[in-house]
Short mmCIF file of C-alpha atoms (C1' of nucleotides) in Angstrom, two decimals:
data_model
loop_
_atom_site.label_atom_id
_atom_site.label_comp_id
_atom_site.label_asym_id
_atom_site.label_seq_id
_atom_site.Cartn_x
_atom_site.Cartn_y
_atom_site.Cartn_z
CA UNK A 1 0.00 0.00 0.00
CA UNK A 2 1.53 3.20 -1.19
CA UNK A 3 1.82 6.19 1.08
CA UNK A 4 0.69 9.30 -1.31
CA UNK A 5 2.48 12.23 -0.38
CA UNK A 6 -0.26 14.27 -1.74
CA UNK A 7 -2.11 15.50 1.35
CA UNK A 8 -1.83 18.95 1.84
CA UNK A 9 -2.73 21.23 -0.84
CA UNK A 10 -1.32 24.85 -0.20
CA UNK A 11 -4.40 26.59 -1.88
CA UNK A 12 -7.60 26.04 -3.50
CA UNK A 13 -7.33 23.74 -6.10
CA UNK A 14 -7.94 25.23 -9.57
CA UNK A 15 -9.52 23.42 -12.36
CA UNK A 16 -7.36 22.99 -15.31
CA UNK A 17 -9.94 23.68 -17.56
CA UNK A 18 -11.15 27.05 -15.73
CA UNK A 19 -7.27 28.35 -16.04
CA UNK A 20 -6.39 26.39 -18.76
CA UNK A 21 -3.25 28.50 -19.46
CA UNK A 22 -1.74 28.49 -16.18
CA UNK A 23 -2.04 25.03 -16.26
CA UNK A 24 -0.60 24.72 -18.97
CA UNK A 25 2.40 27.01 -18.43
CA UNK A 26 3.34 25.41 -15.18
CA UNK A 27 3.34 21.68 -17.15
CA UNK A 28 5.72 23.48 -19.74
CA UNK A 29 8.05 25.47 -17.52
CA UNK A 30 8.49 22.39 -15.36
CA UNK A 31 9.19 20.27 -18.49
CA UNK A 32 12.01 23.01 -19.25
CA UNK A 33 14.08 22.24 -16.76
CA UNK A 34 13.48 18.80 -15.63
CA UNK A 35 12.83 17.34 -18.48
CA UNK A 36 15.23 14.57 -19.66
CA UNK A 37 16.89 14.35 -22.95
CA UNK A 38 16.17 11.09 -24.74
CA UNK A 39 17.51 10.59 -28.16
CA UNK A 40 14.23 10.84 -30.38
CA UNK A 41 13.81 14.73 -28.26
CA UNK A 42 16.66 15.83 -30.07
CA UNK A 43 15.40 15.58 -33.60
CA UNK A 44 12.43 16.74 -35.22
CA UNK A 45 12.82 14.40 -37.86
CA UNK A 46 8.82 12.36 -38.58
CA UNK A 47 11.03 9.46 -39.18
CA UNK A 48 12.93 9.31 -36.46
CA UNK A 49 10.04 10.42 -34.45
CA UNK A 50 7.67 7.56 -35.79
CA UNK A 51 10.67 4.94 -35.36
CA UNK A 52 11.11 5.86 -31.57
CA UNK A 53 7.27 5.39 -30.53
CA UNK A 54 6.61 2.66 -32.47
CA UNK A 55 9.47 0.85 -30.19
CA UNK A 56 8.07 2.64 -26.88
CA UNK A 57 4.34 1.44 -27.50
CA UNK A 58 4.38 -0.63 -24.42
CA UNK A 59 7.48 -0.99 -23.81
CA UNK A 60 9.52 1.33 -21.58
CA UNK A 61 12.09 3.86 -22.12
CA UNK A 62 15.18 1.78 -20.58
CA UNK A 63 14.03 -1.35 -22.60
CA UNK A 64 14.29 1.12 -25.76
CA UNK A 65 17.73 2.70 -24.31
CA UNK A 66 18.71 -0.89 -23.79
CA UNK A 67 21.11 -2.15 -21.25
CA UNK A 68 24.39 -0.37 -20.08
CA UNK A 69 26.44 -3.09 -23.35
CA UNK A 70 23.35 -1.51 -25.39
CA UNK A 71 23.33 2.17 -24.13
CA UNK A 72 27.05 2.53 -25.06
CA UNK A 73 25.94 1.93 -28.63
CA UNK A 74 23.04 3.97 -28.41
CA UNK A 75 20.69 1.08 -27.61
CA UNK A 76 17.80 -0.02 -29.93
CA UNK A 77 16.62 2.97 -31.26
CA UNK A 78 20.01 4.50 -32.59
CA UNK A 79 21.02 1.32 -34.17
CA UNK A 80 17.90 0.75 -35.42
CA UNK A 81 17.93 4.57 -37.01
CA UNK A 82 21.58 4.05 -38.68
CA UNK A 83 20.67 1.00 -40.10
CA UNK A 84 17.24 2.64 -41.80
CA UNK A 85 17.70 5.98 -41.71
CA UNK A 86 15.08 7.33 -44.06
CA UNK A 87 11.95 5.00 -44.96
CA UNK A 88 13.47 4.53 -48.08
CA UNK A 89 16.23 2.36 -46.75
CA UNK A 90 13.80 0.33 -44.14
CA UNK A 91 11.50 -0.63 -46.82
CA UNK A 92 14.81 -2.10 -49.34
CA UNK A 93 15.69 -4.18 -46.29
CA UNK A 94 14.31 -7.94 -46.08
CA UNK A 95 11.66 -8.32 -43.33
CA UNK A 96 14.27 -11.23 -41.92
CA UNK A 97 17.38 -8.99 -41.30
CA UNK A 98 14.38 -6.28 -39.80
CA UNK A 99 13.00 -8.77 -37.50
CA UNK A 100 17.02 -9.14 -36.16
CA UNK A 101 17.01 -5.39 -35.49
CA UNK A 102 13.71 -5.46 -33.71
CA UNK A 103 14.90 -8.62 -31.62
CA UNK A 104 14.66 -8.23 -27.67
CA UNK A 105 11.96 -5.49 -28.13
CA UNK A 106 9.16 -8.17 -28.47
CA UNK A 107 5.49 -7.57 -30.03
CA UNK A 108 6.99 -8.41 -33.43
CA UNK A 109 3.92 -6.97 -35.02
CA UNK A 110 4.83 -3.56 -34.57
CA UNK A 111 8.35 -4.25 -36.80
CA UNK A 112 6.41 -6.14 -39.77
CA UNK A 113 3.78 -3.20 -39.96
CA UNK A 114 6.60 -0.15 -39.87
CA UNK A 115 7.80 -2.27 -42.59
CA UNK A 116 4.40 -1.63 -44.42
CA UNK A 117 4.86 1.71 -43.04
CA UNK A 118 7.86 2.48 -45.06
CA UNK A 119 7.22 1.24 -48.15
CA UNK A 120 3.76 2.90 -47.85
CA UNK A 121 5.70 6.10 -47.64
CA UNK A 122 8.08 4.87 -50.02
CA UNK A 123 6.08 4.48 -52.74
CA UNK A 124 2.87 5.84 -52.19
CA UNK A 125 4.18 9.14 -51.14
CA UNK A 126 7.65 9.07 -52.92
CA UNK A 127 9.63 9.08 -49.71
CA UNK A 128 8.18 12.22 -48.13
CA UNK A 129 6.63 11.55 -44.89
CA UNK A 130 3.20 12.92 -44.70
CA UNK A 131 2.43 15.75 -43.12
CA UNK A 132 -1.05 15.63 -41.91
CA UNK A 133 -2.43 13.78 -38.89
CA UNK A 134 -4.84 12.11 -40.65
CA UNK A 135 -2.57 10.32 -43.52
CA UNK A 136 -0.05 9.39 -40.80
CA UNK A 137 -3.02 8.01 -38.55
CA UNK A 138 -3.73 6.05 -41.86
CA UNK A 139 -0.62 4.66 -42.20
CA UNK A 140 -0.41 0.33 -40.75
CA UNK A 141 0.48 -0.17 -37.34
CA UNK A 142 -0.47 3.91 -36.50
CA UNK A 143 -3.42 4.45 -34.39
CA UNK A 144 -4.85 7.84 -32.84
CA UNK A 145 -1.99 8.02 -29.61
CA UNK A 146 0.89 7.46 -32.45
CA UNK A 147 -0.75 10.04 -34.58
CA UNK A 148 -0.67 12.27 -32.00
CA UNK A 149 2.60 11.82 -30.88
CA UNK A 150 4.32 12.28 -34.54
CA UNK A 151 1.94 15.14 -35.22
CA UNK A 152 3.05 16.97 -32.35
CA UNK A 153 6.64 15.96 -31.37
CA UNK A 154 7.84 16.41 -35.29
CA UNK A 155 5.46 19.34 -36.89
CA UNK A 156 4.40 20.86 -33.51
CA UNK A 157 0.82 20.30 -34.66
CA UNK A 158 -1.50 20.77 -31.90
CA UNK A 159 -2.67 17.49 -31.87
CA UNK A 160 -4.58 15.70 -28.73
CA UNK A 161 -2.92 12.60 -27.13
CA UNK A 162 -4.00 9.72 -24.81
CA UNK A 163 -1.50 7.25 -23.55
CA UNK A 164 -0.99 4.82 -20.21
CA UNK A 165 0.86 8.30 -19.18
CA UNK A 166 -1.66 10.86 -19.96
CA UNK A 167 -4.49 8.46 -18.40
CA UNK A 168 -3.28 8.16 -15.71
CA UNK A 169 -2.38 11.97 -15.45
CA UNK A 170 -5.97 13.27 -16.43
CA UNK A 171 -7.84 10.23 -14.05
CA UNK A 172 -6.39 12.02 -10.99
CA UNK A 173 -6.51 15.84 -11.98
CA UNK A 174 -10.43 15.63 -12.22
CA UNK A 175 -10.54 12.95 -10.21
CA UNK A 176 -12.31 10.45 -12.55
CA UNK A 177 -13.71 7.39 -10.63
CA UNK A 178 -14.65 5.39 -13.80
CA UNK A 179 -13.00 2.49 -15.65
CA UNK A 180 -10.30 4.14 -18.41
CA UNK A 181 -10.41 1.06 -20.16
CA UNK A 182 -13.91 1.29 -21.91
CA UNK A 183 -14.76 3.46 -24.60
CA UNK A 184 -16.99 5.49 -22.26
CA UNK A 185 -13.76 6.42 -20.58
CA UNK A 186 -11.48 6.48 -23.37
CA UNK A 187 -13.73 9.25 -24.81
CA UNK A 188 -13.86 11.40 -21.68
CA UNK A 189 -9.59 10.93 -21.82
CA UNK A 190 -9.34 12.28 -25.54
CA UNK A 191 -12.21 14.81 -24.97
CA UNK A 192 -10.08 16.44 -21.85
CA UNK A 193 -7.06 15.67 -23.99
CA UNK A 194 -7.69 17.86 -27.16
CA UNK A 195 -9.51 20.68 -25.10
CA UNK A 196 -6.44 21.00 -22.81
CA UNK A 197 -3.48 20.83 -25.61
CA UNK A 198 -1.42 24.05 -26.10
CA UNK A 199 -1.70 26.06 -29.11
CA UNK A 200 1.37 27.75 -28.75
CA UNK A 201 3.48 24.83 -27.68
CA UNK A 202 1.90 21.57 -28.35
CA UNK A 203 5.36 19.85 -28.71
CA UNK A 204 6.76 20.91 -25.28
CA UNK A 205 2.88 20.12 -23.91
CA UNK A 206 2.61 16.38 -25.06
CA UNK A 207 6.27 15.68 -23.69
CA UNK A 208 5.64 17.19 -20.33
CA UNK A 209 2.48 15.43 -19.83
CA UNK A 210 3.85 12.50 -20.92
CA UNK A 211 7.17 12.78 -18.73
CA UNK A 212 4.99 14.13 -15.49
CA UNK A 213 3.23 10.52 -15.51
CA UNK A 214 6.24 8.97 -15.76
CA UNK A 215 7.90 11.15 -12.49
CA UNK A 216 5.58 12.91 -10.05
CA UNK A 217 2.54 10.84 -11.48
CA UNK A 218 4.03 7.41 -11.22
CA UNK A 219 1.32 4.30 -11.27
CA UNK A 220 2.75 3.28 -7.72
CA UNK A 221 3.72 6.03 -5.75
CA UNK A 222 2.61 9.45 -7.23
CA UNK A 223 4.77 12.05 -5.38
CA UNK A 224 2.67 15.19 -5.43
CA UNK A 225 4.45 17.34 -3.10
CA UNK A 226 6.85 18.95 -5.82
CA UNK A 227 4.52 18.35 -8.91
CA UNK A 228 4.08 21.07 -10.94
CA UNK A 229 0.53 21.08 -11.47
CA UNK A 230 -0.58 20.14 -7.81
CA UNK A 231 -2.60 22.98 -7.26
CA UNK A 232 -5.14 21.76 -10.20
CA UNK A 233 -5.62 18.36 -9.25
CA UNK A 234 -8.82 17.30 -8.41
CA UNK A 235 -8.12 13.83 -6.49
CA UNK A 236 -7.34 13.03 -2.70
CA UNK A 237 -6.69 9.87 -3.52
CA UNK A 238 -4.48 9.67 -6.64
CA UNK A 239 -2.84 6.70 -5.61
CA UNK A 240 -6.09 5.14 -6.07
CA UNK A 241 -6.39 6.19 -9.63
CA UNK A 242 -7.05 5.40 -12.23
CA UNK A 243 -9.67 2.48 -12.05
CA UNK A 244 -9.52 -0.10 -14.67
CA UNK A 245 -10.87 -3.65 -14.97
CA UNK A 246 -8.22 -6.13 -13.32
CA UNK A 247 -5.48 -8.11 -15.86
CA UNK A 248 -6.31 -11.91 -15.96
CA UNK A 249 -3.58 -13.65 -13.88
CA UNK A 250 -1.24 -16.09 -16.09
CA UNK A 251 -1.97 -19.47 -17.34
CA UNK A 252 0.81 -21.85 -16.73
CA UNK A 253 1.82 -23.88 -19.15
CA UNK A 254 4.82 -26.05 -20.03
CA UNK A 255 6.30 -26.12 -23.58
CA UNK A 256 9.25 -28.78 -25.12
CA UNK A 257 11.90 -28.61 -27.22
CA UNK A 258 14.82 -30.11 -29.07
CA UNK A 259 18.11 -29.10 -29.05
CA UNK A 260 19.80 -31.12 -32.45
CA UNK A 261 23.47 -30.89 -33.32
CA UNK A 262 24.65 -32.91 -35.95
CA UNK A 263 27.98 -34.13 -37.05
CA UNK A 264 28.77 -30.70 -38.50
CA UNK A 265 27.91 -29.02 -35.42
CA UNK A 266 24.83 -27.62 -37.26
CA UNK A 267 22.01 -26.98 -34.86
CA UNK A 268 18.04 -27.87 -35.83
CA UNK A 269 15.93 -24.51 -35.74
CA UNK A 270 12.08 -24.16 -36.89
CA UNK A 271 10.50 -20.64 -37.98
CA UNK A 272 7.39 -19.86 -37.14
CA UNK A 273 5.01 -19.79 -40.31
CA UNK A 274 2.43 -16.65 -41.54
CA UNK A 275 -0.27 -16.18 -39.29
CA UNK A 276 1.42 -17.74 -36.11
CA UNK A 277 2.35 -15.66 -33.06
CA UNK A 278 6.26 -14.28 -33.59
CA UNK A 279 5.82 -15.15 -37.07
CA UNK A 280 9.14 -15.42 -39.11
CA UNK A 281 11.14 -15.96 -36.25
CA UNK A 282 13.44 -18.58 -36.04
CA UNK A 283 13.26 -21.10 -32.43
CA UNK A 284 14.34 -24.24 -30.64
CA UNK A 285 11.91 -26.84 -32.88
CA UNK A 286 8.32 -27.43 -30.40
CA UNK A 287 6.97 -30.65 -29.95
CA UNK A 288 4.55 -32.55 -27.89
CA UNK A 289 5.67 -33.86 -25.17
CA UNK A 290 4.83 -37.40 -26.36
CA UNK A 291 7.14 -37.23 -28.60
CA UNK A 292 10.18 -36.11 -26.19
CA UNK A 293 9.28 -38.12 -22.84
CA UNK A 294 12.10 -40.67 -23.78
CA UNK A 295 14.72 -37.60 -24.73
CA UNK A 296 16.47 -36.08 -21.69
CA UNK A 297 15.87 -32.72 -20.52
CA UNK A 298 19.13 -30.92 -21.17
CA UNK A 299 18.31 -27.65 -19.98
CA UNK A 300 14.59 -25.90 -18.65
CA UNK A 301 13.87 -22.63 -18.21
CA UNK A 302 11.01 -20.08 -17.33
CA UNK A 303 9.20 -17.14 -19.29
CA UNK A 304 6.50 -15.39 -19.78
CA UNK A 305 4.44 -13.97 -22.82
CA UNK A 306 1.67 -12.47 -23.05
CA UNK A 307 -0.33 -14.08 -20.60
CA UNK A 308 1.03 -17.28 -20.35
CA UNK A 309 3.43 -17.95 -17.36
CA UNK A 310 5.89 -21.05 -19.63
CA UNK A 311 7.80 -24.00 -18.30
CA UNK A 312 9.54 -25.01 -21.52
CA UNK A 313 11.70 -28.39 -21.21
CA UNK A 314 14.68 -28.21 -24.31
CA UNK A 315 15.74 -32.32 -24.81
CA UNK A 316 18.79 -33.37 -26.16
CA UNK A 317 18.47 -35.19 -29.27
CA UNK A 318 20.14 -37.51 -31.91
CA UNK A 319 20.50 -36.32 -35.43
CA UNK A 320 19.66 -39.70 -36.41
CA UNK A 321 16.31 -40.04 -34.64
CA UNK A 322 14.92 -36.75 -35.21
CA UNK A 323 11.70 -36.31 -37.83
CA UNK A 324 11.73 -33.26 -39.18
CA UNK A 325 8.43 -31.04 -39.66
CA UNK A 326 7.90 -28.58 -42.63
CA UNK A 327 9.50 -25.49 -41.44
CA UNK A 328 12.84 -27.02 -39.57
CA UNK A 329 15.97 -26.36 -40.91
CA UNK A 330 19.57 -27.01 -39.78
CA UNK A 331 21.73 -23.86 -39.32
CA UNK A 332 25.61 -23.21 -38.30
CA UNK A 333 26.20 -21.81 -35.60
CA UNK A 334 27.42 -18.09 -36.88
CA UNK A 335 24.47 -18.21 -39.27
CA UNK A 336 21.99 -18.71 -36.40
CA UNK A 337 23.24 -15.46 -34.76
CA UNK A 338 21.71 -13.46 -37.54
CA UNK A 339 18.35 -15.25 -37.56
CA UNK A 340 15.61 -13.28 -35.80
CA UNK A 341 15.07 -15.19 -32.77
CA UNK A 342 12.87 -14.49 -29.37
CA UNK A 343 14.72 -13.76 -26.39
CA UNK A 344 14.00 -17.06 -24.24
CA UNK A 345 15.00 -19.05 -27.50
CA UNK A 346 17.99 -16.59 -27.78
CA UNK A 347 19.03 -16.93 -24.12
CA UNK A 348 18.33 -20.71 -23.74
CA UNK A 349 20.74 -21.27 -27.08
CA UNK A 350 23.49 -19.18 -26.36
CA UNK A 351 23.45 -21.30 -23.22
CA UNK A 352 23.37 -24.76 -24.85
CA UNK A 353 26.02 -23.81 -27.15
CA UNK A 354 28.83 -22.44 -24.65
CA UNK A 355 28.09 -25.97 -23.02
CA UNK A 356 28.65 -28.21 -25.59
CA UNK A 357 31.93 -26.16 -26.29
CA UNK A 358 33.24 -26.37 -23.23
"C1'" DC B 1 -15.44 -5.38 -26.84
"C1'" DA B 2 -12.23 -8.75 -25.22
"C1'" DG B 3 -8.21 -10.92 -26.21
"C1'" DA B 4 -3.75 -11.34 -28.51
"C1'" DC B 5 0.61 -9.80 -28.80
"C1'" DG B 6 7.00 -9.88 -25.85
"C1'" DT B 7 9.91 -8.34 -22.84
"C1'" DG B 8 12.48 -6.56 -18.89
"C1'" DG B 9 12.16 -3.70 -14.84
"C1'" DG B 10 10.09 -2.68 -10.37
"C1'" DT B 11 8.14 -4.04 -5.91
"C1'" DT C 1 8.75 -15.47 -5.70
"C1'" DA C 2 5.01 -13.75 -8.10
"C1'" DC C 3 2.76 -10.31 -9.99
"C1'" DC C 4 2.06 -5.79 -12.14
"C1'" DC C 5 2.72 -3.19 -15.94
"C1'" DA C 6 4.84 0.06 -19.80
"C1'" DA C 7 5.12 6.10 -25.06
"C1'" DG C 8 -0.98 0.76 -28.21
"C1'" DT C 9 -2.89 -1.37 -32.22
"C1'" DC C 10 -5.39 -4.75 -34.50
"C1'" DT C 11 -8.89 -8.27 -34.97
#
DNA sequence: CAGACGTGGGT
DNA sequence: TACCCAAGTCT
């Protein structure tokens, strides 16, 4: 139970929408000084911009920025941006060598579809990047927070949005007690959101909403004494905030696999076929557990995705005894590094492989 | 509208 | 450990 360090409020509260300005200016000025500088705020390029959120739809910043190894090199989204610089050069590449780049940010989807994205621009626009909301909101794998976000961050376009950030933000300053996560809600969220956006600053606005859920507005632990906008915040209770039905807990499940080497050290992988979850990447060949109870377990290992909670056994296997299904296919070992592969799969082989060498 | 879709960090 | 959840979108 979180202690909010909201309680007392030095004056009257004010409602944002009654001094809409002020509110507004305080967000902004705070933003100017406390604001952090990530990599996609120091660009204005639609590209660039697009690239960046695409990678931080659900997923968060220091996932993006990658690990300290990662960070050095600028972490996903500046590798990502010198391989395809312009969406010229993402949509010549081969969704396979894509899927590597995208690999440890998960929800493949999003990689396949600014794929689409960039040829759509490519060709259909002859490599300029549109510059209205509503062609970018048309583009695949875009919806109306994405829109928003490239709208405003690269053209300064005053354009509403509504993310986990700005939800949670807007539930507490007028103190909304219903679910977020219905359209009833969602409507009240983008209504508040495009009559509160600045005019004069819509850039600055968006990141400093954004940026004051992510500090002083935190899901957990909101820390109101120092927020900027305290004095227009409606709650008492923003640590209770906001309401939203409760996630379904995880199935558990338990997965097997093979791990195949044959006499030229190749190693059997399978990739997942169209229309398959993680499609076109390449993993440790599944199979029912009938068919592996007489294999030993070499190695077993835990993850999670989506909402499954996954035991998955990998048995050691001969070369001699394995049947092969339609989409295995043996691979060397520095061949399999540049296959697009999911993390557990990734982790579990890079494991397998150091033991058998040493 | 509910459920699917990945992963790593935080508590 | 176990669970929550994060710069959403699509079906």
């Amino acid at each position: 139970m979180p202690t909010p360090k909201h309680g007392t409020k030095p004056e009257p509260s004010k409602h944002p929408l009654r001094n809409k300005r002020a509110f507004q200016n305080a967000l902004i000025r705070w933003f100017e000084t406390h604001g952090k500088d990530y990599p996609w705020r120091q660009t204005t390029d639609p590209w660039a911009i697009l690239v960046s959120e695409i990678m931080l739809q659900q997923t968060q910043v220091s996932t993006v920025l990658g690990n300290q190894e990662n960070h050095a090199r600028g972490g996903h989204f500046a590798r990502f941006i010198a391989l395809y610089p312009c969406p010229r050069a993402m949509a010549e590449a081969s969704e396979q060598e894509i899927l590597k780049a995208w690999e440890g940010l998960g929800y493949y989807r999003r990689a396949r579809n600014l794929h689409a994205a960039a040829r759509a621009i490519t060709h259909e626009y002859n490599g300029v990047f549109p510059l209205s909301h509503d062609l970018i909101l048309a583009l695949p794998g875009i919806g109306p927070y994405t829109a928003g976000a490239v709208s405003s961050f690269a053209y300064n376009d005053a354009q509403a949005i509504v993310d986990a950030n700005v939800a949670r933000v807007f539930s507490r300053l007028f103190d909304f007690q219903e679910r977020i996560d219905t359209g009833r809600g969602q409507k009240q969220l983008w209504q508040w959101a495009r009559e509160l956006v600045s005019n004069s600053n819509p850039r600055a606005y968006n990141s400093a909403l954004m940026e004051l859920g992510q500090t002083h507005c935190s899901n957990r632990s909101p820390d109101c004494m120092l927020c900027p906008v305290r004095h227009f915040c409606q709650s008492s209770k923003p640590e209770s905030l906001p309401v939203k039905k409760a996630a379904t807990k995880a199935t558990r499940t338990t997965e097997h696999a093979l791990f195949c080497q044959d006499a030229h050290s190749r190693i059997l992988l399978s990739k997942e076929p169209e229309g398959k979850r993680r499609e076109g990447m390449w993993h440790l060949p599944r199979r029912q557990q009938s068919d592996t109870q007489d294999l030993p377990v070499t190695l077993s290992t835990k993850y999670t995705i989506t909402r499954y909670q996954v035991t998955l056994h990998i048995h050691r296997c001969h070369p001699d005894a394995v049947t092969l299904e339609s989409h295995d296919q043996w691979h060397t070992i520095e061949t399999l590094e540049n296959l697009p592969m999911p993390s557990p799969d990734r982790r579990a082989l890079e494991h397998l492989i150091q033991e058998a060498q040493a």
